[in-house]
mmCIF file with all atom_site columns, N, CA and C in Angstrom:
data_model
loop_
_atom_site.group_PDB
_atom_site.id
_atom_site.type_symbol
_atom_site.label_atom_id
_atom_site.label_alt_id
_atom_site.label_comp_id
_atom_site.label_asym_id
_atom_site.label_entity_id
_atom_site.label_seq_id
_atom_site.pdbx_PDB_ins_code
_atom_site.Cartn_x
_atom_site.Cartn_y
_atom_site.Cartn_z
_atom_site.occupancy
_atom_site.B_iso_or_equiv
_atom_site.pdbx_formal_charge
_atom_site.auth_seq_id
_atom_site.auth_comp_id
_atom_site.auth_asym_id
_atom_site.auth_atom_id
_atom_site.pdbx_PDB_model_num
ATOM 1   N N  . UNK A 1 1  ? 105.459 133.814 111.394 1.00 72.00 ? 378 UNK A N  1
ATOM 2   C CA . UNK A 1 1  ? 105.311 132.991 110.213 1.00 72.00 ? 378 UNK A CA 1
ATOM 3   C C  . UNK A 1 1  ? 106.378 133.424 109.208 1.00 72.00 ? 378 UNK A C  1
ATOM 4   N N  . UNK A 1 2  ? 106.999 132.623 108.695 1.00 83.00 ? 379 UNK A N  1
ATOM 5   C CA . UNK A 1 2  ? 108.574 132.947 107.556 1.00 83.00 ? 379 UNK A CA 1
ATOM 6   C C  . UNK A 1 2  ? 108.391 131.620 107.028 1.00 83.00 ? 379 UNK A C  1
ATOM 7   N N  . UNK A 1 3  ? 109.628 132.301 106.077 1.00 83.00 ? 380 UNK A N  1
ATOM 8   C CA . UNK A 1 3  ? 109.708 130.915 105.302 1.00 83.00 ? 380 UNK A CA 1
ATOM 9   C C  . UNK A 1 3  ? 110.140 129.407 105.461 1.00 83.00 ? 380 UNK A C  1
ATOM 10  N N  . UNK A 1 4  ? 110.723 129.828 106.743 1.00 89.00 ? 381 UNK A N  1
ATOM 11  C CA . UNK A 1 4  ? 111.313 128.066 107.225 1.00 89.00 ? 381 UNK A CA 1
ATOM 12  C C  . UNK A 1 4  ? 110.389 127.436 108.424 1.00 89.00 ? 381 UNK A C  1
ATOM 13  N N  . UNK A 1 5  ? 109.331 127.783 107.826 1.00 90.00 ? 382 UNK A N  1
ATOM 14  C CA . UNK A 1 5  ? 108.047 127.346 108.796 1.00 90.00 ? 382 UNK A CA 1
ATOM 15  C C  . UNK A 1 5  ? 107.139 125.866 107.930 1.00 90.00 ? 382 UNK A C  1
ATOM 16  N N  . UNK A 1 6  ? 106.698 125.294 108.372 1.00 89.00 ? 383 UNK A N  1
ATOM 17  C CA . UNK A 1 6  ? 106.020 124.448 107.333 1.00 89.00 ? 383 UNK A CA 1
ATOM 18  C C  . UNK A 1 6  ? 105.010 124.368 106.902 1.00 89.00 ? 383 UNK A C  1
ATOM 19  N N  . UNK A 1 7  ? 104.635 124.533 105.695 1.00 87.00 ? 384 UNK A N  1
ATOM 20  C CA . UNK A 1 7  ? 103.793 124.961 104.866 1.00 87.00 ? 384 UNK A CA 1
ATOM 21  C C  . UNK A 1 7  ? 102.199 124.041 105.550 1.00 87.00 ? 384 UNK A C  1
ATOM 22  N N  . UNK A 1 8  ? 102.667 122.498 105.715 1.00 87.00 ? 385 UNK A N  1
ATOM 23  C CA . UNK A 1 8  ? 101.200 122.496 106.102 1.00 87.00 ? 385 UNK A CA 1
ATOM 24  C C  . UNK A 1 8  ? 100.522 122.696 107.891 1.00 87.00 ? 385 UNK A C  1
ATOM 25  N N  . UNK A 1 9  ? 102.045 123.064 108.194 1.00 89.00 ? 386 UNK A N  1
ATOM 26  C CA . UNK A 1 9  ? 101.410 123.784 109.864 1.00 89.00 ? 386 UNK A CA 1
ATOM 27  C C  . UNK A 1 9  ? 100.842 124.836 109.628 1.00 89.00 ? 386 UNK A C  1
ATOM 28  N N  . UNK A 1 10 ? 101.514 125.319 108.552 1.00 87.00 ? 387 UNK A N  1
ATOM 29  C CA . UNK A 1 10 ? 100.190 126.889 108.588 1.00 87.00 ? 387 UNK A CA 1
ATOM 30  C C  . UNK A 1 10 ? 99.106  127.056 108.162 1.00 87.00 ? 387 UNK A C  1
ATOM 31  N N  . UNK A 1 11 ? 98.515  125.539 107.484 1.00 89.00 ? 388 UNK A N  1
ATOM 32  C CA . UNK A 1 11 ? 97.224  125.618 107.214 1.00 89.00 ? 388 UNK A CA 1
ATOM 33  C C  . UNK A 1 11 ? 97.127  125.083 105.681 1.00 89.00 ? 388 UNK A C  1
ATOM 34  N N  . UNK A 1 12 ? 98.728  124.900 104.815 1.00 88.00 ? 389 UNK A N  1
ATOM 35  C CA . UNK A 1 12 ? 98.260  124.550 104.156 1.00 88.00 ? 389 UNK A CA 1
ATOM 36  C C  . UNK A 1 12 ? 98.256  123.047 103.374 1.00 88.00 ? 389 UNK A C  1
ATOM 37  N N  . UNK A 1 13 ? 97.498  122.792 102.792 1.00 90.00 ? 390 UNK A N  1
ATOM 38  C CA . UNK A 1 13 ? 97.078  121.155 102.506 1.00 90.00 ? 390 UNK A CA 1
ATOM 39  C C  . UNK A 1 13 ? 97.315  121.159 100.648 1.00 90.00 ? 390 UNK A C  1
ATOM 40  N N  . UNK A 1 14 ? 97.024  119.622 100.350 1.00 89.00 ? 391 UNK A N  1
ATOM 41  C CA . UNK A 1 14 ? 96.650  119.050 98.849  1.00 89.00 ? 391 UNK A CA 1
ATOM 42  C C  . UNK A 1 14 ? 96.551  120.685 98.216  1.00 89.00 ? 391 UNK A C  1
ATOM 43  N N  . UNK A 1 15 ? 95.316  120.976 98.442  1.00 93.00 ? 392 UNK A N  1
ATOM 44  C CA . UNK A 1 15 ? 94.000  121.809 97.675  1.00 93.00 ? 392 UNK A CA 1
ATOM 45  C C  . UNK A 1 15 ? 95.221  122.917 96.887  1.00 93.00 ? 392 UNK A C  1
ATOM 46  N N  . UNK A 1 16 ? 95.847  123.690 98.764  1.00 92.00 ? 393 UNK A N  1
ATOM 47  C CA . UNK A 1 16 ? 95.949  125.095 98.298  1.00 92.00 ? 393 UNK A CA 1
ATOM 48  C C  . UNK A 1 16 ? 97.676  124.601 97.458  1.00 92.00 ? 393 UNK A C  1
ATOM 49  N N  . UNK A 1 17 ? 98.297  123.522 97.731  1.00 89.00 ? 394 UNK A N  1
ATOM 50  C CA . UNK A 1 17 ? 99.468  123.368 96.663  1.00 89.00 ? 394 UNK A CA 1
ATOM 51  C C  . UNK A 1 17 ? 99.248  123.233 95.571  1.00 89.00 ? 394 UNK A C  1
ATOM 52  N N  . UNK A 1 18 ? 97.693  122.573 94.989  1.00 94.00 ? 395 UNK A N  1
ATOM 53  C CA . UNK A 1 18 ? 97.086  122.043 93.256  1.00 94.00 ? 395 UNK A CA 1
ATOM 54  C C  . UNK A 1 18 ? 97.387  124.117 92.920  1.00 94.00 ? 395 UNK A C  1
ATOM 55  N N  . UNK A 1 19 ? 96.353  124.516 93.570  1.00 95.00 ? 396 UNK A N  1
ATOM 56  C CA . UNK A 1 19 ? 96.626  126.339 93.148  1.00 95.00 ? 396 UNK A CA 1
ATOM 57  C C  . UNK A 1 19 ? 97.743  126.870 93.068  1.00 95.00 ? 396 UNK A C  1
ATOM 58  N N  . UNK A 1 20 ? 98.856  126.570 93.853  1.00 90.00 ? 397 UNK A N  1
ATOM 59  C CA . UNK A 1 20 ? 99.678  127.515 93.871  1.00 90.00 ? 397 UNK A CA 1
ATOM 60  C C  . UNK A 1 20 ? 100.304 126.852 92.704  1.00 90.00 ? 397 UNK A C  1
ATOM 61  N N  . UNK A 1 21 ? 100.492 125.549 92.387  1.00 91.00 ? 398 UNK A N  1
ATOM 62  C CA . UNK A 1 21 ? 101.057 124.582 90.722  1.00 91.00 ? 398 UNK A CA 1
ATOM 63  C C  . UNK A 1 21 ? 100.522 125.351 89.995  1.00 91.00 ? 398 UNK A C  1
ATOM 64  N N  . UNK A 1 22 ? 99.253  125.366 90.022  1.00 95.00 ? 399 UNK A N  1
ATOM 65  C CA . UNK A 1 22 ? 98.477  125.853 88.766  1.00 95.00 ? 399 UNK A CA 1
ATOM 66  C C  . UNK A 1 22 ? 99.162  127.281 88.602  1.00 95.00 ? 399 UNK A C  1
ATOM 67  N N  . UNK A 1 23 ? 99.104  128.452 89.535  1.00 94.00 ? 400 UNK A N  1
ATOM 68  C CA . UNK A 1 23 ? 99.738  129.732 89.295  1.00 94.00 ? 400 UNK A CA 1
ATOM 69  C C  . UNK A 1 23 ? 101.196 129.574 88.967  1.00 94.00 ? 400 UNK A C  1
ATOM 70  N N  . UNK A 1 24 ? 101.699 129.373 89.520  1.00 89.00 ? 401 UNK A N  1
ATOM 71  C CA . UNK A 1 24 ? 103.196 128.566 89.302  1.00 89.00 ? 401 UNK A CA 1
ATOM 72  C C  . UNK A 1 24 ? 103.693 128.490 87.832  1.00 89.00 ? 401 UNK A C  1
ATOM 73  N N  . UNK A 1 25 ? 102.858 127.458 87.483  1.00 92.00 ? 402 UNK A N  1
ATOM 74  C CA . UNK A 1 25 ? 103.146 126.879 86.068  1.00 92.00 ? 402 UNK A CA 1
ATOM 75  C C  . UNK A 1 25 ? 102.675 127.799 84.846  1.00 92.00 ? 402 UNK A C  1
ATOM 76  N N  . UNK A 1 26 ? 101.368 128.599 84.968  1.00 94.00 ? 403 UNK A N  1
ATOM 77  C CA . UNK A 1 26 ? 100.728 129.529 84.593  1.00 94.00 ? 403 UNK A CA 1
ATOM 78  C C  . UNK A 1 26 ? 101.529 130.971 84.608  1.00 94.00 ? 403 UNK A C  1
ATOM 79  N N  . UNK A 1 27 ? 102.111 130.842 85.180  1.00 90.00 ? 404 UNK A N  1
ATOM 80  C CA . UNK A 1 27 ? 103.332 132.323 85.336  1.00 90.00 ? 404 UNK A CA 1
ATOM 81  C C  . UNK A 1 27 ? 104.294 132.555 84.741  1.00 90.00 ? 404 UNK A C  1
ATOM 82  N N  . UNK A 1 28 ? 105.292 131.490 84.990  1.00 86.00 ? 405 UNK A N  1
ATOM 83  C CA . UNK A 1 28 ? 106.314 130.617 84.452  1.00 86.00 ? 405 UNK A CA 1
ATOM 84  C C  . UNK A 1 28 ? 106.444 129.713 83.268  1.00 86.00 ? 405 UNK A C  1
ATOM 85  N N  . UNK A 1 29 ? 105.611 129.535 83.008  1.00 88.00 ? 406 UNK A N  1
ATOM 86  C CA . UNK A 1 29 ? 105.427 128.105 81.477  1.00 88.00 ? 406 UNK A CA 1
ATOM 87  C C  . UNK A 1 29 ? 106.177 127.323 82.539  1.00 88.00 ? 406 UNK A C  1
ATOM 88  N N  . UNK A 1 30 ? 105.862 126.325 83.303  1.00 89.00 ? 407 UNK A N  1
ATOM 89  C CA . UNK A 1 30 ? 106.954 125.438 83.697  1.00 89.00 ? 407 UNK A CA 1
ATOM 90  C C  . UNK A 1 30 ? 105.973 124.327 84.343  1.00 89.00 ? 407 UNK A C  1
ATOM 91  N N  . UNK A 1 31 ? 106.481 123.303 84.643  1.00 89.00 ? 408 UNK A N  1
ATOM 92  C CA . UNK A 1 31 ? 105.987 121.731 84.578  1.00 89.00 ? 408 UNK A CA 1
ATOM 93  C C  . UNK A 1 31 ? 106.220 121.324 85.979  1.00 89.00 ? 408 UNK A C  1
ATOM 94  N N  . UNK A 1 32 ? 106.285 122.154 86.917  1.00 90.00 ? 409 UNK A N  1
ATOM 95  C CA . UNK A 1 32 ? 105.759 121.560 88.207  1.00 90.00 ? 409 UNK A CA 1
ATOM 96  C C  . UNK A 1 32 ? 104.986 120.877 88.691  1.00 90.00 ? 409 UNK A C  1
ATOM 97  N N  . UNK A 1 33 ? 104.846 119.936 89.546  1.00 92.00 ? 410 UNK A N  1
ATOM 98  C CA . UNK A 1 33 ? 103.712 118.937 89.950  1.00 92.00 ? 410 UNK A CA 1
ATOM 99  C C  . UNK A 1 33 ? 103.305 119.262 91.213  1.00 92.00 ? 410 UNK A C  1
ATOM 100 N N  . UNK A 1 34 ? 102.134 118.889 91.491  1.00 91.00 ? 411 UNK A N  1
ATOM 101 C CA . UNK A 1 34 ? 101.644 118.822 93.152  1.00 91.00 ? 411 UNK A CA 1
ATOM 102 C C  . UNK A 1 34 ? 102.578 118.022 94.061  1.00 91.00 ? 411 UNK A C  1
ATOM 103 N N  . UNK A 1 35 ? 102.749 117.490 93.425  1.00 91.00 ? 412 UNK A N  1
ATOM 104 C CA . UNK A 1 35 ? 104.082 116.141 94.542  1.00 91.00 ? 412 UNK A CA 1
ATOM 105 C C  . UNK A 1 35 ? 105.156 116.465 95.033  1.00 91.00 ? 412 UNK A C  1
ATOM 106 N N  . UNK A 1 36 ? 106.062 117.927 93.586  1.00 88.00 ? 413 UNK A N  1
ATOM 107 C CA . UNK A 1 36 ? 106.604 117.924 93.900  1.00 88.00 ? 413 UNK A CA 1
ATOM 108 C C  . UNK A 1 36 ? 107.268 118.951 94.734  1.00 88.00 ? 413 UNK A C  1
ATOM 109 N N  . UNK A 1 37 ? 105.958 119.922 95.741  1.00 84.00 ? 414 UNK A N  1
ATOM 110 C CA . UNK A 1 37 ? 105.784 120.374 96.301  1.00 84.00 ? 414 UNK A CA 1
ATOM 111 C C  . UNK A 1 37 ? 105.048 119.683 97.816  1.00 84.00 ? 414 UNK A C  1
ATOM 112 N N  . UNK A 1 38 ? 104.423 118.834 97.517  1.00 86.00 ? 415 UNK A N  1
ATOM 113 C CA . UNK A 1 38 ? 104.215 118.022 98.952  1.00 86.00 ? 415 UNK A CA 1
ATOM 114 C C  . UNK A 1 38 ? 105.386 117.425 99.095  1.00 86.00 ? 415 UNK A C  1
ATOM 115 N N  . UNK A 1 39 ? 106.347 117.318 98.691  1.00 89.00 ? 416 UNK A N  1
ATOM 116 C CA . UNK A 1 39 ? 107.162 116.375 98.894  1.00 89.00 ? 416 UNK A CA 1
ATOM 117 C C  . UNK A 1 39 ? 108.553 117.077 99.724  1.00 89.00 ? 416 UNK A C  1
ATOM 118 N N  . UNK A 1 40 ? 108.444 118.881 99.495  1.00 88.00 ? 417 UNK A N  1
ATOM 119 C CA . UNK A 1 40 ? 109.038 119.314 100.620 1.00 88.00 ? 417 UNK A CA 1
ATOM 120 C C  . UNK A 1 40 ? 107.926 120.308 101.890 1.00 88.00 ? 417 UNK A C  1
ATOM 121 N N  . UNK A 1 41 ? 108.332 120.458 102.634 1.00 81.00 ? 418 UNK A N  1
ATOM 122 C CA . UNK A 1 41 ? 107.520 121.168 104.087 1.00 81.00 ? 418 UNK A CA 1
ATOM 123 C C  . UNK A 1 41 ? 107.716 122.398 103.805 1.00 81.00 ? 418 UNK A C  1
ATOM 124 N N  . UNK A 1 42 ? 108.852 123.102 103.583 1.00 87.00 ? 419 UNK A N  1
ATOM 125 C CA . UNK A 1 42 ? 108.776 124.382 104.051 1.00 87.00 ? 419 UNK A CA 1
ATOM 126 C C  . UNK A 1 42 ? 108.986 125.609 102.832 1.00 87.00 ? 419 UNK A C  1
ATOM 127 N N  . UNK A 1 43 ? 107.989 126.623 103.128 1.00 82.00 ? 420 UNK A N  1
ATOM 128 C CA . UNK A 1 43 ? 108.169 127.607 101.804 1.00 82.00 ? 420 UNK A CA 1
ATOM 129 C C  . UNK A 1 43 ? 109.607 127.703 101.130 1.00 82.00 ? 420 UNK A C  1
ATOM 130 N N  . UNK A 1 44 ? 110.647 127.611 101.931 1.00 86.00 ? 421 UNK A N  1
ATOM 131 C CA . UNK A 1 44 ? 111.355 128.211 101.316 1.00 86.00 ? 421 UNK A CA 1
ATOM 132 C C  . UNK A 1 44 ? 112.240 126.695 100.397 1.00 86.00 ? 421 UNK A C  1
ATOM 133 N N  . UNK A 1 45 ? 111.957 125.389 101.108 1.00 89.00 ? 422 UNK A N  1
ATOM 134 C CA . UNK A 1 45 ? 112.325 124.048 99.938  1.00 89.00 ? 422 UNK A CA 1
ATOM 135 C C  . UNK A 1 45 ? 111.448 124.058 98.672  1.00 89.00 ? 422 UNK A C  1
ATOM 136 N N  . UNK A 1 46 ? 110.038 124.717 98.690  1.00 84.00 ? 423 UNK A N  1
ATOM 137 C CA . UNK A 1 46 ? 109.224 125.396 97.786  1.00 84.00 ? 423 UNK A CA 1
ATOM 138 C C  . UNK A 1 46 ? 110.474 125.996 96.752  1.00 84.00 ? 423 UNK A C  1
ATOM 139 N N  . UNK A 1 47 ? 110.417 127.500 97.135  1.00 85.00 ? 424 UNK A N  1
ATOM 140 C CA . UNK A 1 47 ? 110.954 127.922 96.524  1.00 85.00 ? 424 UNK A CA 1
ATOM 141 C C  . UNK A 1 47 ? 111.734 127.387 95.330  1.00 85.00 ? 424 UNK A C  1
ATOM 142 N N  . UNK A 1 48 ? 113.017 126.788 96.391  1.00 86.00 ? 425 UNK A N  1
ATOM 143 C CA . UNK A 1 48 ? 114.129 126.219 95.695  1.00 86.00 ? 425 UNK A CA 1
ATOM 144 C C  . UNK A 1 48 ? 113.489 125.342 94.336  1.00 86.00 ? 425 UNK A C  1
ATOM 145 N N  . UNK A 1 49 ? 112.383 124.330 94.789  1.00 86.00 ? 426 UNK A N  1
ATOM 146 C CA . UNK A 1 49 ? 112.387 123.464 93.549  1.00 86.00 ? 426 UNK A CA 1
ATOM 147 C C  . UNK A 1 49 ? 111.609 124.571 92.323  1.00 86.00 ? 426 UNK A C  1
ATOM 148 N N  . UNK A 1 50 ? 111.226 125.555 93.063  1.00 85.00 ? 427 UNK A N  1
ATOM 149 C CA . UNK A 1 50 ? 110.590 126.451 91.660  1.00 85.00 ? 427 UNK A CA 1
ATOM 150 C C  . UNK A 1 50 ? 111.511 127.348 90.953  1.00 85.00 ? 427 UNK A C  1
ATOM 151 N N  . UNK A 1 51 ? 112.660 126.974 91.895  1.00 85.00 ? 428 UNK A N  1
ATOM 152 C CA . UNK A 1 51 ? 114.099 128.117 91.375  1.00 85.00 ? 428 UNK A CA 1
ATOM 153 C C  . UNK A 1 51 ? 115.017 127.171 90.469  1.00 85.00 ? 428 UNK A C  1
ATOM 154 N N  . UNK A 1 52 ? 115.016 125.891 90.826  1.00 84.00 ? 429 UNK A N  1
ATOM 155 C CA . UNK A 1 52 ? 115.516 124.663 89.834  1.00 84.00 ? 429 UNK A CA 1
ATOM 156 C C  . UNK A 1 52 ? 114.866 124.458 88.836  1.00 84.00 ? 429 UNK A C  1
ATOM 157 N N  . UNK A 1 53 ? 113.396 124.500 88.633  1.00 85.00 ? 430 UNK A N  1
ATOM 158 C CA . UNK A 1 53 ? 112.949 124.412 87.685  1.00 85.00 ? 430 UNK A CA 1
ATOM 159 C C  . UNK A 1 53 ? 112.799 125.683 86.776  1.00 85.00 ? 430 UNK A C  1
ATOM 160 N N  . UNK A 1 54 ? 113.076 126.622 87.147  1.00 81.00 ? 431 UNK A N  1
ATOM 161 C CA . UNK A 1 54 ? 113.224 127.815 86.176  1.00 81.00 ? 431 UNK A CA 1
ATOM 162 C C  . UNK A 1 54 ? 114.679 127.739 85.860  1.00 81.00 ? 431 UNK A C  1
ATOM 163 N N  . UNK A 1 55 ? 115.744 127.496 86.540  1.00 77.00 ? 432 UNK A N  1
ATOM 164 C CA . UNK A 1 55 ? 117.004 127.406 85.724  1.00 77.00 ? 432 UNK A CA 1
ATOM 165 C C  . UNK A 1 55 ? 117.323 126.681 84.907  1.00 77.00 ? 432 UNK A C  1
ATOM 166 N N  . UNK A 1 56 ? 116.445 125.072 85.315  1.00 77.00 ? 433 UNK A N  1
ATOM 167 C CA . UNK A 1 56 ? 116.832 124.400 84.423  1.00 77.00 ? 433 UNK A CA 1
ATOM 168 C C  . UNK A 1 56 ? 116.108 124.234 82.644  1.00 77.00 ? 433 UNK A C  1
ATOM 169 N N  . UNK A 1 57 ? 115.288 125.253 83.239  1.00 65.00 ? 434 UNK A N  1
ATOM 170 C CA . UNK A 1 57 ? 114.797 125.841 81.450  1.00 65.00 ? 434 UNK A CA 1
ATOM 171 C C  . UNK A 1 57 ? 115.044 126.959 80.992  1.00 65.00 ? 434 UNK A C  1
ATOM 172 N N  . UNK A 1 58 ? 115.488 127.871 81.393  1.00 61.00 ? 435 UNK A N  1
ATOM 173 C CA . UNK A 1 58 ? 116.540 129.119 80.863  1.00 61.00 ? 435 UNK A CA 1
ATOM 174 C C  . UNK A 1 58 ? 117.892 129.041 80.714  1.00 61.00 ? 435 UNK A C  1
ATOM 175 N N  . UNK A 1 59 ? 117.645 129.903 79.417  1.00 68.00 ? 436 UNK A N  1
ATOM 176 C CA . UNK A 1 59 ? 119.005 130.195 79.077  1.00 68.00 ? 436 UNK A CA 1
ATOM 177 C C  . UNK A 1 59 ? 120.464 130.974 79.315  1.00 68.00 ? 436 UNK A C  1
ATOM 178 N N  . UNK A 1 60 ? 121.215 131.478 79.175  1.00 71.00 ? 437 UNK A N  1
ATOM 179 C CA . UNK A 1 60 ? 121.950 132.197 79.847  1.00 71.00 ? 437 UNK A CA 1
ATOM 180 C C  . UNK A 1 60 ? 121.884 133.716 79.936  1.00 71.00 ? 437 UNK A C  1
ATOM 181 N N  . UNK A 1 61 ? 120.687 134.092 79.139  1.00 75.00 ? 438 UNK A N  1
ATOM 182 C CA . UNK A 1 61 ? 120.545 135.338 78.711  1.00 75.00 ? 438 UNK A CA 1
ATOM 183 C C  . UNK A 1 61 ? 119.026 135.730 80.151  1.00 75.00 ? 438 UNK A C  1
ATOM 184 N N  . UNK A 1 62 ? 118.277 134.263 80.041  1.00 72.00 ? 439 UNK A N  1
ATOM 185 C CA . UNK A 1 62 ? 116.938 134.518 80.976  1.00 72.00 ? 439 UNK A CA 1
ATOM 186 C C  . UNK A 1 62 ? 117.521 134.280 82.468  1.00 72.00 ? 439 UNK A C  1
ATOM 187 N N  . UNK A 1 63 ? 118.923 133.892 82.585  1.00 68.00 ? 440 UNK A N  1
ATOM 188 C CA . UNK A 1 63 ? 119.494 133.316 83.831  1.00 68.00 ? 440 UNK A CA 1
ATOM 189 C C  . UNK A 1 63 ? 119.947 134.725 84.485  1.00 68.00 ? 440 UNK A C  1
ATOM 190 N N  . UNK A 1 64 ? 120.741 135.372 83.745  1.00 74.00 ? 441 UNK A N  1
ATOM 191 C CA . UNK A 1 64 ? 121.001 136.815 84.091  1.00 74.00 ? 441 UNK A CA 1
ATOM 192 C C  . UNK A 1 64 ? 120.209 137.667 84.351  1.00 74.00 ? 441 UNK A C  1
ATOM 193 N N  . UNK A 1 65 ? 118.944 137.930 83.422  1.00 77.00 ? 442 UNK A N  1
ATOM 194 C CA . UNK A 1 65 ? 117.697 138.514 83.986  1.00 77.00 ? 442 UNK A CA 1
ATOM 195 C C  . UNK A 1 65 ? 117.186 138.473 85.139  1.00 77.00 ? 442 UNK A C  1
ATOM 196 N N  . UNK A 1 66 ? 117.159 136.667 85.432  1.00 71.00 ? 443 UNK A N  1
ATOM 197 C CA . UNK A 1 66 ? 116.414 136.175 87.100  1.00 71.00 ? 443 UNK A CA 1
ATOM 198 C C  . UNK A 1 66 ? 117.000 136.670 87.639  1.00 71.00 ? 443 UNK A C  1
ATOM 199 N N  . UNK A 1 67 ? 118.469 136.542 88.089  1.00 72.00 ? 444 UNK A N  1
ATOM 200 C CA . UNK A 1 67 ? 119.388 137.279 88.847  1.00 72.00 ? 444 UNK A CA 1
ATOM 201 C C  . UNK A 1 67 ? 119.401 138.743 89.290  1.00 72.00 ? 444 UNK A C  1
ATOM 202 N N  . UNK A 1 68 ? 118.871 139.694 88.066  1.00 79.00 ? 445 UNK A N  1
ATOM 203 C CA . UNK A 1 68 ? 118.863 140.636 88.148  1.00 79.00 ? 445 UNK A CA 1
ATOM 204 C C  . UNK A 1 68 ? 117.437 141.583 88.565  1.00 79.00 ? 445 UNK A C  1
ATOM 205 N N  . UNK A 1 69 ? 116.391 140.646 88.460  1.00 79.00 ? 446 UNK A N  1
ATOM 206 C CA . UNK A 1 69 ? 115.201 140.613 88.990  1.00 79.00 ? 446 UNK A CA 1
ATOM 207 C C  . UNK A 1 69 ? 115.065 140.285 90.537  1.00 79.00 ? 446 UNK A C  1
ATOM 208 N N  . UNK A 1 70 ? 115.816 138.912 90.783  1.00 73.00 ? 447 UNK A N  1
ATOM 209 C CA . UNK A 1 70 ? 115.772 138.852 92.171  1.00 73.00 ? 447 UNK A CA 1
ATOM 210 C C  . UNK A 1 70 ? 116.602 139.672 93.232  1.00 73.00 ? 447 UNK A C  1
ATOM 211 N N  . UNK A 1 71 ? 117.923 140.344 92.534  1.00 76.00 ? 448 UNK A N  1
ATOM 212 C CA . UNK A 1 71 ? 118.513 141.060 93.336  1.00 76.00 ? 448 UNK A CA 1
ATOM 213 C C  . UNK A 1 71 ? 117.665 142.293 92.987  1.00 76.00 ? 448 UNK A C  1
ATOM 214 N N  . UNK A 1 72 ? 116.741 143.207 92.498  1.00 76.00 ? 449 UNK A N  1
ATOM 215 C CA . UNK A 1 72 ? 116.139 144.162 92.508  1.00 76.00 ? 449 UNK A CA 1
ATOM 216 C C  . UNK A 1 72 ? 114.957 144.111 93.483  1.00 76.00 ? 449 UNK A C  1
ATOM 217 N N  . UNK A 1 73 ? 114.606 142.691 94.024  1.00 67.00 ? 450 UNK A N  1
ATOM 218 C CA . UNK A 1 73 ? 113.545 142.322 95.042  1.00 67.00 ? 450 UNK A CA 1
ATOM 219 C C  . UNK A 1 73 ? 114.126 142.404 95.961  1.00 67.00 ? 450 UNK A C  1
ATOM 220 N N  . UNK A 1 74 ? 115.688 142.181 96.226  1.00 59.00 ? 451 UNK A N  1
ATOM 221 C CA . UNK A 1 74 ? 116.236 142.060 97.594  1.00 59.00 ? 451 UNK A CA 1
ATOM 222 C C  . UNK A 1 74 ? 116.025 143.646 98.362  1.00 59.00 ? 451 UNK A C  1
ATOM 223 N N  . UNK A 1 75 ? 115.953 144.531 96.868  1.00 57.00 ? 452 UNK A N  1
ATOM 224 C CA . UNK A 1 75 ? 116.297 146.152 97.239  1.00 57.00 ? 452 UNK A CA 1
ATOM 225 C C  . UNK A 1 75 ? 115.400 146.500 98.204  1.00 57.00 ? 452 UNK A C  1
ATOM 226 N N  . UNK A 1 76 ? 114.380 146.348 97.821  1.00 53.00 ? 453 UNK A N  1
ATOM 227 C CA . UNK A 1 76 ? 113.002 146.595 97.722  1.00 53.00 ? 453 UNK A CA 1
ATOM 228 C C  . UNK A 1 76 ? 112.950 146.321 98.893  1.00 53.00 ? 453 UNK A C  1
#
């Protein structure tokens, strides 16, 4: 199971994408929809639209941070 697997072959449906929006948006301040996560298959097209939607509301100061957050996850 990885990320270029599809999200609802592994079990998941509607329900568990409304939750993961809700945490999502709840984490982030950000305006994701259920749709627009059914609307790709696989965790990692997930990702991306949750990585577009955080860039496209940060600034250049919170853009450098992400960067520097996600390359400290790569360490790890």
């Amino acid at each position: 199971m990885g990320i270029h697997d599809n999200f609802f072959e592994l079990g998941g449906d509607s329900l568990l994408a409304t939750r993961i929006v809700t945490r999502l948006n709840q984490a982030y301040q950000l305006e994701i929809t259920v749709r627009m996560l059914m609307d790709v298959a696989t965790v990692e097209e997930m990702a991306q639209v949750v990585a577009r939607e955080l860039i496209g509301e940060a600034d250049e100061e919170e853009l450098a941070s992400l960067l520097s957050e996600m390359e400290s996850d790569d360490d790890e």
